[in-house]
PDB file of C-alpha atoms and ligand atoms in Angstrom:
ATOM      1  CA  MET T 895     135.820 129.143 100.303  1.00  0.00           C
ATOM      2  CA  ASP T 896     138.480 126.901 101.848  1.00  0.00           C
ATOM      3  CA  TRP T 897     141.527 128.432 103.836  1.00  0.00           C
ATOM      4  CA  PRO T 898     143.868 128.413 100.488  1.00  0.00           C
ATOM      5  CA  GLU T 899     141.172 129.803  98.365  1.00  0.00           C
ATOM      6  CA  LEU T 900     140.314 132.651 100.857  1.00  0.00           C
ATOM      7  CA  ARG T 901     143.577 133.353 101.392  1.00  0.00           C
ATOM      8  CA  ASP T 902     144.498 133.915  97.542  1.00  0.00           C
ATOM      9  CA  THR T 903     141.221 135.940  97.340  1.00  0.00           C
ATOM     10  CA  VAL T 904     142.318 138.342 100.076  1.00  0.00           C
ATOM     11  CA  VAL T 905     145.861 138.589  98.729  1.00  0.00           C
ATOM     12  CA  ALA T 906     144.289 139.497  95.309  1.00  0.00           C
ATOM     13  CA  CYS T 907     141.513 141.827  96.788  1.00  0.00           C
ATOM     14  CA  THR T 908     140.855 145.184  95.250  1.00  0.00           C
ATOM     15  CA  ALA T 909     137.149 145.716  96.465  1.00  0.00           C
ATOM     16  CA  CYS T 910     137.951 148.912  98.380  1.00  0.00           C
ATOM     17  CA  LYS T 911     140.265 151.647  97.687  1.00  0.00           C
ATOM     18  CA  LEU T 912     142.392 150.542 100.758  1.00  0.00           C
ATOM     19  CA  CYS T 913     143.836 148.229  98.426  1.00  0.00           C
ATOM     20  CA  GLU T 914     145.667 151.229  96.607  1.00  0.00           C
ATOM     21  CA  GLY T 915     148.076 152.113  99.942  1.00  0.00           C
ATOM     22  CA  ARG T 916     148.889 148.717 101.123  1.00  0.00           C
ATOM     23  CA  ARG T 917     152.193 146.723 100.946  1.00  0.00           C
ATOM     24  CA  GLN T 918     150.577 143.770 101.407  1.00  0.00           C
ATOM     25  CA  THR T 919     147.325 142.287 102.834  1.00  0.00           C
ATOM     26  CA  VAL T 920     147.398 141.258 106.676  1.00  0.00           C
ATOM     27  CA  PHE T 921     145.375 138.139 106.464  1.00  0.00           C
ATOM     28  CA  GLY T 922     145.680 136.584 109.889  1.00  0.00           C
ATOM     29  CA  VAL T 923     147.936 133.938 111.850  1.00  0.00           C
ATOM     30  CA  GLY T 924     147.825 131.173 114.290  1.00  0.00           C
ATOM     31  CA  ASN T 925     145.977 127.845 114.704  1.00  0.00           C
ATOM     32  CA  GLU T 926     143.388 127.335 112.173  1.00  0.00           C
ATOM     33  CA  SER T 927     141.395 125.140 114.502  1.00  0.00           C
ATOM     34  CA  ALA T 928     142.092 127.467 117.600  1.00  0.00           C
ATOM     35  CA  HIS T 929     139.750 127.562 120.366  1.00  0.00           C
ATOM     36  CA  TRP T 930     140.397 131.242 120.857  1.00  0.00           C
ATOM     37  CA  MET T 931     140.006 133.794 118.006  1.00  0.00           C
ATOM     38  CA  ILE T 932     141.332 137.132 118.712  1.00  0.00           C
ATOM     39  CA  VAL T 933     139.823 140.080 116.336  1.00  0.00           C
ATOM     40  CA  GLY T 934     141.525 143.327 116.142  1.00  0.00           C
ATOM     41  CA  GLU T 935     140.800 146.317 113.805  1.00  0.00           C
ATOM     42  CA  ALA T 936     142.978 147.500 110.890  1.00  0.00           C
ATOM     43  CA  PRO T 937     146.433 146.930 110.038  1.00  0.00           C
ATOM     44  CA  GLY T 938     149.182 149.765 111.029  1.00  0.00           C
ATOM     45  CA  GLU T 939     152.354 150.311 109.703  1.00  0.00           C
ATOM     46  CA  GLN T 940     154.311 147.736 111.203  1.00  0.00           C
ATOM     47  CA  GLU T 941     151.380 145.175 110.390  1.00  0.00           C
ATOM     48  CA  ASP T 942     151.341 146.151 106.861  1.00  0.00           C
ATOM     49  CA  ILE T 943     155.058 145.765 106.535  1.00  0.00           C
ATOM     50  CA  GLN T 944     155.370 142.567 108.258  1.00  0.00           C
ATOM     51  CA  GLY T 945     151.927 141.014 106.866  1.00  0.00           C
ATOM     52  CA  GLU T 946     151.256 139.856 110.575  1.00  0.00           C
ATOM     53  CA  PRO T 947     148.339 141.510 112.811  1.00  0.00           C
ATOM     54  CA  PHE T 948     149.310 142.848 116.046  1.00  0.00           C
ATOM     55  CA  VAL T 949     153.008 143.182 115.933  1.00  0.00           C
ATOM     56  CA  GLY T 950     155.125 145.942 117.434  1.00  0.00           C
ATOM     57  CA  LYS T 951     154.173 147.249 120.963  1.00  0.00           C
ATOM     58  CA  SER T 952     150.776 146.503 120.803  1.00  0.00           C
ATOM     59  CA  GLY T 953     151.493 142.903 119.743  1.00  0.00           C
ATOM     60  CA  GLN T 954     154.091 142.444 122.502  1.00  0.00           C
ATOM     61  CA  LEU T 955     151.411 143.504 124.951  1.00  0.00           C
ATOM     62  CA  LEU T 956     148.705 141.116 123.322  1.00  0.00           C
ATOM     63  CA  ASP T 957     151.200 138.259 123.421  1.00  0.00           C
ATOM     64  CA  ASN T 958     152.196 139.023 127.080  1.00  0.00           C
ATOM     65  CA  MET T 959     148.350 139.162 128.223  1.00  0.00           C
ATOM     66  CA  LEU T 960     147.968 135.814 126.302  1.00  0.00           C
ATOM     67  CA  ARG T 961     150.987 134.130 127.941  1.00  0.00           C
ATOM     68  CA  ALA T 962     149.437 135.267 131.211  1.00  0.00           C
ATOM     69  CA  ILE T 963     146.355 133.057 130.803  1.00  0.00           C
ATOM     70  CA  GLY T 964     148.476 130.046 128.929  1.00  0.00           C
ATOM     71  CA  LEU T 965     147.821 131.128 125.747  1.00  0.00           C
ATOM     72  CA  THR T 966     150.375 131.895 122.494  1.00  0.00           C
ATOM     73  CA  ARG T 967     150.584 132.832 118.728  1.00  0.00           C
ATOM     74  CA  GLY T 968     153.301 130.386 118.562  1.00  0.00           C
ATOM     75  CA  GLU T 969     153.442 126.956 117.345  1.00  0.00           C
ATOM     76  CA  ALA T 970     150.989 124.763 119.808  1.00  0.00           C
ATOM     77  CA  GLU T 971     147.749 122.768 120.012  1.00  0.00           C
ATOM     78  CA  PRO T 972     144.424 124.208 119.281  1.00  0.00           C
ATOM     79  CA  SER T 973     143.484 124.806 122.956  1.00  0.00           C
ATOM     80  CA  LYS T 974     146.775 126.670 123.555  1.00  0.00           C
ATOM     81  CA  GLN T 975     147.456 128.674 120.230  1.00  0.00           C
ATOM     82  CA  VAL T 976     145.057 131.410 119.280  1.00  0.00           C
ATOM     83  CA  TYR T 977     143.911 132.585 115.788  1.00  0.00           C
ATOM     84  CA  ILE T 978     144.575 136.350 115.302  1.00  0.00           C
ATOM     85  CA  ALA T 979     142.900 138.187 112.458  1.00  0.00           C
ATOM     86  CA  ASN T 980     141.815 141.952 111.774  1.00  0.00           C
ATOM     87  CA  THR T 981     138.596 143.111 110.723  1.00  0.00           C
ATOM     88  CA  VAL T 982     140.056 145.106 107.755  1.00  0.00           C
ATOM     89  CA  LYS T 983     142.809 143.216 105.739  1.00  0.00           C
ATOM     90  CA  CYS T 984     144.522 146.496 104.502  1.00  0.00           C
ATOM     91  CA  ARG T 985     146.281 149.408 106.283  1.00  0.00           C
ATOM     92  CA  PRO T 986     144.285 152.532 105.923  1.00  0.00           C
ATOM     93  CA  PRO T 987     146.790 155.342 104.924  1.00  0.00           C
ATOM     94  CA  GLY T 988     148.204 157.610 107.714  1.00  0.00           C
ATOM     95  CA  ASN T 989     146.407 154.776 109.957  1.00  0.00           C
ATOM     96  CA  ARG T 990     143.225 156.796 109.631  1.00  0.00           C
ATOM     97  CA  ASN T 991     139.858 154.729 110.971  1.00  0.00           C
ATOM     98  CA  PRO T 992     138.488 152.477 108.358  1.00  0.00           C
ATOM     99  CA  GLU T 993     135.413 153.931 106.671  1.00  0.00           C
ATOM    100  CA  PRO T 994     132.080 152.087 107.054  1.00  0.00           C
ATOM    101  CA  ALA T 995     132.150 151.312 103.657  1.00  0.00           C
ATOM    102  CA  GLU T 996     135.652 149.467 103.801  1.00  0.00           C
ATOM    103  CA  LEU T 997     134.556 147.752 106.985  1.00  0.00           C
ATOM    104  CA  ALA T 998     131.122 146.506 105.123  1.00  0.00           C
ATOM    105  CA  GLN T 999     133.379 145.216 101.951  1.00  0.00           C
ATOM    106  CA  CYS T1000     135.817 143.608 104.166  1.00  0.00           C
ATOM    107  CA  GLU T1001     133.653 141.922 106.358  1.00  0.00           C
ATOM    108  CA  ALA T1002     132.772 138.707 104.591  1.00  0.00           C
ATOM    109  CA  PHE T1003     136.775 137.792 104.786  1.00  0.00           C
ATOM    110  CA  LEU T1004     136.411 137.745 108.511  1.00  0.00           C
ATOM    111  CA  VAL T1005     133.056 135.955 108.633  1.00  0.00           C
ATOM    112  CA  ARG T1006     134.440 133.178 106.793  1.00  0.00           C
ATOM    113  CA  GLN T1007     137.611 132.900 109.005  1.00  0.00           C
ATOM    114  CA  VAL T1008     135.416 132.490 112.013  1.00  0.00           C
ATOM    115  CA  GLU T1009     133.386 129.979 110.059  1.00  0.00           C
ATOM    116  CA  LEU T1010     136.911 127.900 109.255  1.00  0.00           C
ATOM    117  CA  VAL T1011     138.124 128.417 112.800  1.00  0.00           C
ATOM    118  CA  LYS T1012     135.108 127.420 114.713  1.00  0.00           C
ATOM    119  CA  PRO T1013     136.503 128.964 118.011  1.00  0.00           C
ATOM    120  CA  LYS T1014     134.934 128.356 121.244  1.00  0.00           C
ATOM    121  CA  ILE T1015     135.547 132.114 122.140  1.00  0.00           C
ATOM    122  CA  ILE T1016     136.039 135.162 120.405  1.00  0.00           C
ATOM    123  CA  VAL T1017     137.592 138.233 122.015  1.00  0.00           C
ATOM    124  CA  ALA T1018     136.807 141.331 120.003  1.00  0.00           C
ATOM    125  CA  MET T1019     139.399 144.128 120.315  1.00  0.00           C
ATOM    126  CA  GLY T1020     138.707 147.809 119.958  1.00  0.00           C
ATOM    127  CA  ARG T1021     135.891 149.630 118.374  1.00  0.00           C
ATOM    128  CA  PHE T1022     136.203 148.555 114.852  1.00  0.00           C
ATOM    129  CA  ALA T1023     135.936 144.968 115.569  1.00  0.00           C
ATOM    130  CA  VAL T1024     132.918 145.413 117.853  1.00  0.00           C
ATOM    131  CA  GLN T1025     131.063 147.200 115.037  1.00  0.00           C
ATOM    132  CA  SER T1026     131.966 144.864 112.570  1.00  0.00           C
ATOM    133  CA  LEU T1027     130.895 141.857 114.678  1.00  0.00           C
ATOM    134  CA  LEU T1028     128.171 143.220 116.969  1.00  0.00           C
ATOM    135  CA  ARG T1029     126.883 145.739 114.681  1.00  0.00           C
ATOM    136  CA  SER T1030     127.148 148.079 117.858  1.00  0.00           C
ATOM    137  CA  SER T1031     128.473 151.659 117.983  1.00  0.00           C
ATOM    138  CA  GLU T1032     128.439 151.422 121.865  1.00  0.00           C
ATOM    139  CA  PRO T1033     131.383 152.534 123.569  1.00  0.00           C
ATOM    140  CA  ILE T1034     133.965 149.221 124.665  1.00  0.00           C
ATOM    141  CA  GLY T1035     133.277 150.564 128.398  1.00  0.00           C
ATOM    142  CA  ARG T1036     129.626 149.828 127.956  1.00  0.00           C
ATOM    143  CA  LEU T1037     129.747 146.259 126.319  1.00  0.00           C
ATOM    144  CA  ARG T1038     132.731 144.932 128.106  1.00  0.00           C
ATOM    145  CA  GLY T1039     131.797 142.827 131.448  1.00  0.00           C
ATOM    146  CA  ARG T1040     129.337 140.353 129.470  1.00  0.00           C
ATOM    147  CA  VAL T1041     128.905 137.645 127.174  1.00  0.00           C
ATOM    148  CA  HIS T1042     127.701 138.662 123.811  1.00  0.00           C
ATOM    149  CA  GLN T1043     127.333 136.257 120.847  1.00  0.00           C
ATOM    150  CA  TYR T1044     128.314 136.094 117.425  1.00  0.00           C
ATOM    151  CA  GLN T1045     127.469 133.197 115.099  1.00  0.00           C
ATOM    152  CA  GLY T1046     126.612 131.166 118.279  1.00  0.00           C
ATOM    153  CA  VAL T1047     130.001 131.652 119.378  1.00  0.00           C
ATOM    154  CA  PRO T1048     130.410 133.659 122.846  1.00  0.00           C
ATOM    155  CA  LEU T1049     132.177 137.013 122.342  1.00  0.00           C
ATOM    156  CA  ILE T1050     133.771 138.986 124.907  1.00  0.00           C
ATOM    157  CA  VAL T1051     134.523 142.963 123.847  1.00  0.00           C
ATOM    158  CA  THR T1052     137.615 144.579 125.331  1.00  0.00           C
ATOM    159  CA  TYR T1053     140.096 147.353 124.438  1.00  0.00           C
ATOM    160  CA  HIS T1054     142.876 147.361 122.006  1.00  0.00           C
ATOM    161  CA  PRO T1055     145.947 146.638 123.287  1.00  0.00           C
ATOM    162  CA  ALA T1056     147.302 150.049 121.375  1.00  0.00           C
ATOM    163  CA  TYR T1057     144.493 151.646 123.483  1.00  0.00           C
ATOM    164  CA  LEU T1058     146.167 150.218 126.629  1.00  0.00           C
ATOM    165  CA  LEU T1059     149.573 151.532 125.777  1.00  0.00           C
ATOM    166  CA  ARG T1060     147.892 154.933 126.032  1.00  0.00           C
ATOM    167  CA  ASN T1061     145.625 154.455 128.799  1.00  0.00           C
ATOM    168  CA  LEU T1062     147.538 152.228 131.341  1.00  0.00           C
ATOM    169  CA  GLU T1063     144.658 152.731 133.963  1.00  0.00           C
ATOM    170  CA  ASP T1064     142.552 150.381 131.874  1.00  0.00           C
ATOM    171  CA  LYS T1065     144.782 147.554 131.616  1.00  0.00           C
ATOM    172  CA  ALA T1066     143.163 146.125 134.814  1.00  0.00           C
ATOM    173  CA  LYS T1067     139.390 145.855 133.067  1.00  0.00           C
ATOM    174  CA  ALA T1068     141.445 144.213 130.088  1.00  0.00           C
ATOM    175  CA  TRP T1069     142.774 141.762 132.399  1.00  0.00           C
ATOM    176  CA  GLU T1070     139.382 141.249 133.690  1.00  0.00           C
ATOM    177  CA  ASP T1071     137.829 140.825 130.328  1.00  0.00           C
ATOM    178  CA  LEU T1072     140.623 137.975 129.419  1.00  0.00           C
ATOM    179  CA  CYS T1073     139.789 136.208 132.735  1.00  0.00           C
ATOM    180  CA  LEU T1074     135.802 136.158 131.887  1.00  0.00           C
ATOM    181  CA  ALA T1075     136.740 134.798 128.327  1.00  0.00           C
ATOM    182  CA  LEU T1076     139.013 131.943 129.995  1.00  0.00           C
ATOM    183  CA  GLU T1077     135.953 131.236 132.162  1.00  0.00           C
ATOM    184  CA  VAL T1078     133.462 131.038 129.384  1.00  0.00           C
ATOM    185  CA  SER T1079     135.810 129.145 127.165  1.00  0.00           C
ATOM    186  CA  ARG T1080     136.256 126.294 129.561  1.00  0.00           C
ATOM    187  CA  PRO T1081     134.056 123.586 129.373  1.00  0.00           C
ATOM    188  CA  ALA T1082     131.569 123.249 132.272  1.00  0.00           C
ATOM    189  CA  ALA T1083     132.580 121.042 135.198  1.00  0.00           C
ATOM    190  CA  GLY T1084     130.323 117.722 135.242  1.00  0.00           C
ATOM    191  CA  PRO T1085     128.343 117.196 138.422  1.00  0.00           C
TER     192      PRO T1085
HETATM  193 FE1  LIG F1231     139.820 144.064  99.949  1.00  0.00          FE
HETATM  194 FE2  LIG F1231     139.351 144.250 102.465  1.00  0.00          FE
HETATM  195 FE3  LIG F1231     141.713 144.918 101.314  1.00  0.00          FE
HETATM  196 FE4  LIG F1231     139.265 146.559 101.022  1.00  0.00          FE
HETATM  197  S1  LIG F1231     140.494 146.049 103.067  1.00  0.00           S
HETATM  198  S2  LIG F1231     140.838 146.009  99.415  1.00  0.00           S
HETATM  199  S3  LIG F1231     137.665 144.755 100.831  1.00  0.00           S
HETATM  200  S4  LIG F1231     140.965 142.826 101.466  1.00  0.00           S
END
């Protein structure tokens, strides 16, 4: 599937019961050739209303963190503008956790988004992004701080901004994670 077909397929998807309560699907935003891809969890209420991932306070925190390392979700060239997608494209009712069957059902869309973007670095934010991409149920604290691989792309694990808003003491660790991602995404210096 190319981008238009993928987008249309997600909009019309009724493959799991999350379709029943959604206002709209939340496909993803950003530069379709971005060097950086940010993967979140499932849409919350505001994402469901606005149709965009990472909005509201956690979105503002993400935008501020990205700005601090020279990146944006606004219009920019591929090296500066990120692509942002969620693991699950429809909001779970009452913001409950997505169920394993729902994660599995929606996974193919994210896989195809990664294939199309071809990012140089993926940042997985939060437990469900990690479960989907790395097939790991280990806590974020055990997985962060090192470079993983997803489809041959370096992947960094970090906390979800919504978690950081509730656990301010972990903000410094999230900053370290973004700095690690920045280091990994840069081309190696020549001799
Ligand atoms: Fe389809 Fe994913 Fe929405 Fe489920 S969550 S209905 S698999 S788009």
